[in-house]
Amino acid sequence: MRKFTLAALTAFFAVSLSAQNKCTVSGYIRDAATGETLIGAGVMVMMTDAASGGKTSGISSGTKASAATPAANAIGAMSAASASGTKSEEKASATAPGSNATAATKAKSSMANSKIIGAVTNEFGYYTITIPCGNIDLTYSYVGCADVKQNIDLQRDTVINISLLQAASLKASTIVGRKDAGIQSTYMGAMEIPQEMIKNMPVVLGEPDVIKTIQLMPGVQGGMEGFSGIYVRGGGADENLMMLDGTPLYNVSHLLGLLSVFTPEAVKKVTFYKGSFPARYGGRVSSIVDVRTNDGNAKGFHGSVSAGLLSEKLHFEGPIASENTTWSFSARGMHTFLFDRLIKAFGSPANYDFYDINAKVTHRFSDSDKLFAGFYTGRDYFRYSDSDKSSSRYYGPDYEPYTKYEEENTKMNLKWGNTLASVRWNHVFNSKLFANTSVSWNTYKMNMVTNTRELLKSETENYDKQYRYSYTSGIRDLGARIDFDYIPAPTHLIKFGGEFVNHLYRPEVERSRSINSIGGNKETSDKVNDASPNLYGNELSAYIEDDMTFGEHFSFNPGLHLSLFLVNGRTYFCPEPRAAIKVSFGKGWAVKTAYSRMSQYVHQLTSGNLSLPTDLWVPITKNIKPVTSDIVSLGTYYSGLKGWEFSVEGYWKQMNNVLEYKDGKMSFSSAADWEENVEMGQGQSYGVELYVQKTLGRTTGTVSYTLSKTDRIFRDGTINNGKRFPFVYDRRHNFCVSLNQKLGKRVDLSAIWTIASGNWMTVSTRSTLTLSPDGKGMSMVDYISSRNNYRLPPSHRLDFSVNIHKKKRHGERIWNFGMYNAYGAKNPNWVTLDSREVKNPDTGKTTYIPALSKKTFLLFLPSFSYTYKF
Amino acid sequence: MKKSILIIIAAMMSVACEEYIDLRREGPEKMLVVNGNLVAGDTLHTVYLTWGMYDDVKPVEAAHLDCYVNGKLVTSTDKVTEPDRFSYYANAIRFKAPFNAGDEVRIKVDAGDAHAEVTGVAPKAPVVNAVDTSSFMAKNKGGELTGFYMTKVHLQDVAGERNFYRMVMSYESEYRASEVPSGSPYKEGQFLCRASRDIVFDNKYESLLYRNLKTGMEDNSSDVDNYYANEYNLFTDNTFADKEYTLKLAVEKTLLHNYYPNSWSRDEYVPAEYGKICFRVLSMSRSTYTYMNDYAFDNSEQGSWNFIDEIPYPSNVSGGTGMVSIMTPADFCIDLKKR
C-alpha cells in the first residue's frame, strides 16, 4: 500500500512539474444567438514541434477536417501555474465553414510536424485548456456553428468566454477533445443525441420523443411497438437511469408509455450511455439517459408554440433585466378539446389527459459563479364517471301504486406523475478546479380515488350506500451532490465527487370509507390498510475517475464508483470499478475497450409491457439483493472519411440478482407480497453492434444493426424449473436506417425504416395432465415446454415526416406532416393466446386449434403539427 | 366540418386488424404423461397414465410398467385399470414396491411406441420429536366460537440439505363396543371397526404455512381458492435449516369425529370411538415441491387470471412428461380420549 502511495505521489508531481511554463485558457462557450452555454463544444490549438517547446504556431481554418480524426488525439490541458489571469469577453468573427484550398494545403504540409491540443466544454459549457505560453491561434467549434479563430499572445492564465454563430449549413464539430460521448470519447457505447435528431424523427402521432429516438440506437430494443420503453443490452425496463438535469426521474411515461415526459423543446442535449459508464454515474445497471435542459436565451425573448394531433406545446425563454439572468419555460398538454369530443362521440365515460411543465432560471454572478434553479412537474389524469338513474312504478300489497327511484354513480380519478426541483451552483475555483454543487427534491406519486353510490328511495325501501376508496403510492428523494473537475496536468482530467440521497418509499396505502344509510340508521366505517409502510433508504456514493492521455494515440480512463445503501437496518456496499482504454492508430482508426460494473438498489414491479401508474418502485430488502452488472466491451471506430463515422462494438454483459416474477405470479400490482412473487437470478447478454452515421451535407442519417442474444437463469428452480430461457426482448437481429434529407431551403424529409426479430412469448403446444398433491384431483392443463418458448414474427415498418419551413415577419412557421407505419405492416402490437376455428373441408366438422391472436393497431397512422418559432 | 374531421381522425386512429398465427406443433402427436405420488413405507402405489395430445388428453388404455428399487426389479405389470376416482383423463396402474428413505426408485412405462422413465431417490424424512396439545376457544372460519385443539409439532429438520415438506393431518378412529347389555352377543370393549379421514386443519396459526395475503382476491372473499392460504400445507426449511421447529396446528374439535359406519342398536352395544390425531410430514424433492405449488397456484383464484402466462410445470419423466413424486413420511399420532 505504501509503495502504491509513493508511486502515485511521484506520478502526480511528475505530471505537475512537466506542466511548467504553460498557460491555461478557460471559459464558457456559448451560442451567439441565444447566449446558451454549449455542451461538448471544442477548443483547439495546433502546435508544431517547435511550438511545443514553448512557441505556438497558428493554425488555419483548413486544418479542421484533419483535426476531426481521432489521430488528432484530445489532450485536454490545464496549467500547473496559478497566476491570476486576464479576462476577456470575446465575440470573435466567424469563419465560414469550408475554407480556401490554399490555407488547407498549407495546413496539410504543416501537419506532418504538428500536434493538436484540444478540449471540450463540460455539461455546463465550461472548458479549460493548457498550452505552452506564446502567440497562439485558438479555434472554437461546435456542431452546426461556424468556427471561430482567435489569435492571442498568451503570457499567463487567461479566461476567454466565446460565442459561436450558427452556420448556414450543418457541419460536424471539428474539435476533438475529452468528449463524454461519441466516437471521439474514451468511453464506449456513449452517444450524444442532438436535439435536431429528436425533433426531426418521425414518430407515432407526430410527437417527437427522446426515448423513441434512443430506441433507434444500436443495442437498444424497444418494448411494445410504438411505445417508449427501452431495453438496453439485455437489461430490464427499470434498469435505465433517466436523469433530468442530473436528477433521476422515476416515471418517464405518459399515455401508458406512448410518450416520454421529456418535452423536446426544453431539451438542450441528451447523452446516452450503454456500455462503459463514467464513474460519476451509478444507480442503474443497464443505461444512463442524461437529459440537460435549456438555460434560457440571454439575448432576447424567444420561443415557439406548436399544436399537433396529440398535444400542444409552448416554449419561451429570455433574459431577465440583463444577460446575466435568463429563464426558460416549457409546457406541454394533451388536447383535451379534441379528445373530449372524440371520447364523447364514442359515448365513453372515461377521459384522459396529461401535462408537463419545465421551468429554469439561471443567474451568472460572475465568470466564476453561476446558479441554476430548475423545476419540472408532470401529471397524467384518468377520469371515469358514470351514472345510472331510473324511476319505476310499482304496486304495493294494497295495490296502491308507488314510485321507486334508483340511482347508481361511479366516479374514479386516477392521477400520477413526477415533480422535481433542483438548485445547482457552478463555481470555478481557479483554472484547475471546477465544481458543481446541487441539491434536489424529487417525488413520484400515484393516487386513485373511487366513489360509488347506490341510492334507492321508495315507500317500502330506503337506502343510501356510499363507498369511497383511495389508493396512494409514491416515492420521494432528497439529494445533495457535489462534482469536481480537476486538471492537475495537461494529461489528466480528474473528476470526483459524492452524492447522498435519502429515499422514502411509500409503496401502498389504501383507505376506504363506507357510509350506509338504511332506513333511518346511518353507519360509517373507515379502514386504512398500509400494506407496506413507509420505508426509508439512504444512499451514499462517491466516485473518482481520471481521463488520462499518453501521447497522441493512447488514452486511459480508470474510475471507481463506491456506493452504500442502508435500508431496514441493513447495509449494502458495492464497489464499482470502471475502466476505458482508447488507442488511436491514425487516419481515423481507433480501438476502444472498456469494463464497467454497475449496481442498482431499486426495482420496479411492472404489470407487463405497458407502463402503468400502478407500477411500483420498491427498494432492495434483506432478502432481495442489489442487482449488479459487469460489462466488457471492445470496439473499433473509423472517422477518416469526412462527415462519416463508423463503429463496430462487441459486448458481453453479466447481470446478477436480476428479478423476474415467478412462474404464473405476475400482474399483482401489490407491494405487500412482492418478495413472495419474485425470484433473483442471473442474466447474460452478448452481441455485436454496428453503427454508421453521416453527419455532413444535405443528406444525413444513421444505420444501425445489432446482433445479440440475451437470456436468464434462475437456479433455484422457481422459474422455468431452473433452466436457462431467453429474455422476453431477446431480439436476435435489429436493423434500422434513418435518413434526413434537405430538399431546398424550406423542406426537409425524414424517414426511418426498421426491422427486428420478434419478441419471445410463452405458449402452450399441447395438453397435459397434472395430479393434485393429495392425489385426489387431476387437471387438464396446457403443456408449456419452457418460459418464452415462442418467438413472435419479426416486425418492420417505414415512418416518414416532412417539415415545411417558412420565414415569417417575426419568426418561422413549420408544418410537419408524418406517417407512421407508412406501408401498413401488420406488426404484432398486442398478442394473446387464443384459438382459431378450422373447418375440415371433407367432413365439414369444425374444430378449434390453439393460435395466437395478433392485433395490429398502429397502421397508416398519419400526424401533423404546426409550430411557430420566434 | 369539425365533426367530419373528428370522425375521420377517430377512424384513422381506430384502424386495427387482427390476424391469427397458428402455433407450431412440436414433438409427437401423443406424449406419454405419467403422474403419481409414491410414498416410502407404503407397499401399494399408483401411477396415472395419460396421452397428452395437441388439443386434448385421453387415458392410456394399454401399458406395461416395470419398477426397480435400488436396481432390482420388484414389479412388472401391464394391468391398466380405472383410477379410484373416475377420471376422463387417466387410467391407473397399481403396483407393489416397498422402498424406504434413501432407496433409488426407477419406473419404466411402455405404451404403444412411447417409452417413459422416472428415476428418483426417496428423500430422508424429518423427525417428529414430540407433539404437545392444548385446548382453546376461538372463532372458526364461519365466525362461530368453538373449541380447538392446538397441537405443537416439534419437527427436526433433515441436516445438511435443503428440504421441502408437506404437512398432512388425519383423524383415525377405532370403534369398540361399550355399554353392552346382558344378553348381547358383543363383549364390552370388543373391536368393531376402524375409520380414517384427512383433516383440514386450521393453518392460520402457523406463519410457515399460512401467508396472510389475499393478493389477487376480492377484498371480502374467504380463503377458498386463495393460493396464499396454502391448501396443501407445503413448506420449506428456509427458516429452520438443520434445526428443530415447532409447527403450530389448530384443529376444530368438532372435526375430530368419524361417523360409525355400521348400523347398531342399544340392545346390543353402543359404539365407543377411540380416536387419534395422526401427523404426517412428507419430505420431497425440490421439483416435487415446485410442481405441487404450481398445481395449487394453477387451481387458485389468482392462477385463473387471464393475464397470467401458463406455468411450465417441472417434470421428472424422461421420454414423456408429468411428475412421479417420491416422498418419505415422518408419522406421529396422539391418542384422544374415548368419545
mmCIF file of N, CA and C in Angstrom, chain A residues 3-17:
data_model
loop_
_atom_site.group_PDB
_atom_site.id
_atom_site.type_symbol
_atom_site.label_atom_id
_atom_site.label_comp_id
_atom_site.label_asym_id
_atom_site.label_seq_id
_atom_site.Cartn_x
_atom_site.Cartn_y
_atom_site.Cartn_z
ATOM 1 N N LYS A 3 3.946 1.450 -1.042
ATOM 2 C CA LYS A 3 4.601 1.563 -2.349
ATOM 3 C C LYS A 3 3.663 2.207 -3.365
ATOM 4 N N PHE A 4 2.412 1.791 -3.271
ATOM 5 C CA PHE A 4 1.422 2.318 -4.210
ATOM 6 C C PHE A 4 1.246 3.828 -4.016
ATOM 7 N N THR A 5 1.171 4.250 -2.727
ATOM 8 C CA THR A 5 1.005 5.676 -2.427
ATOM 9 C C THR A 5 2.191 6.480 -2.940
ATOM 10 N N LEU A 6 3.406 5.950 -2.696
ATOM 11 C CA LEU A 6 4.612 6.649 -3.153
ATOM 12 C C LEU A 6 4.622 6.788 -4.679
ATOM 13 N N ALA A 7 4.250 5.702 -5.319
ATOM 14 C CA ALA A 7 4.228 5.717 -6.788
ATOM 15 C C ALA A 7 3.225 6.739 -7.298
ATOM 16 N N ALA A 8 2.070 6.795 -6.639
ATOM 17 C CA ALA A 8 1.024 7.739 -7.058
ATOM 18 C C ALA A 8 1.489 9.183 -6.872
ATOM 19 N N LEU A 9 2.136 9.444 -5.705
ATOM 20 C CA LEU A 9 2.620 10.802 -5.450
ATOM 21 C C LEU A 9 3.696 11.196 -6.456
ATOM 22 N N THR A 10 4.600 10.244 -6.744
ATOM 23 C CA THR A 10 5.662 10.518 -7.714
ATOM 24 C C THR A 10 5.057 10.861 -9.068
ATOM 25 N N ALA A 11 4.081 10.062 -9.459
ATOM 26 C CA ALA A 11 3.441 10.308 -10.760
ATOM 27 C C ALA A 11 2.763 11.663 -10.784
ATOM 28 N N PHE A 12 2.110 11.997 -9.644
ATOM 29 C CA PHE A 12 1.390 13.270 -9.567
ATOM 30 C C PHE A 12 2.347 14.461 -9.710
ATOM 31 N N PHE A 13 3.478 14.398 -8.950
ATOM 32 C CA PHE A 13 4.434 15.511 -9.038
ATOM 33 C C PHE A 13 5.110 15.557 -10.399
ATOM 34 N N ALA A 14 5.318 14.374 -10.969
ATOM 35 C CA ALA A 14 5.945 14.335 -12.296
ATOM 36 C C ALA A 14 5.089 15.059 -13.323
ATOM 37 N N VAL A 15 3.793 14.770 -13.288
ATOM 38 C CA VAL A 15 2.939 15.425 -14.269
ATOM 39 C C VAL A 15 2.800 16.915 -13.966
ATOM 40 N N SER A 16 2.858 17.267 -12.678
ATOM 41 C CA SER A 16 2.756 18.681 -12.322
ATOM 42 C C SER A 16 3.981 19.459 -12.801
ATOM 43 N N LEU A 17 5.170 18.843 -12.588
ATOM 44 C CA LEU A 17 6.397 19.526 -12.994
ATOM 45 C C LEU A 17 6.470 19.686 -14.501
#
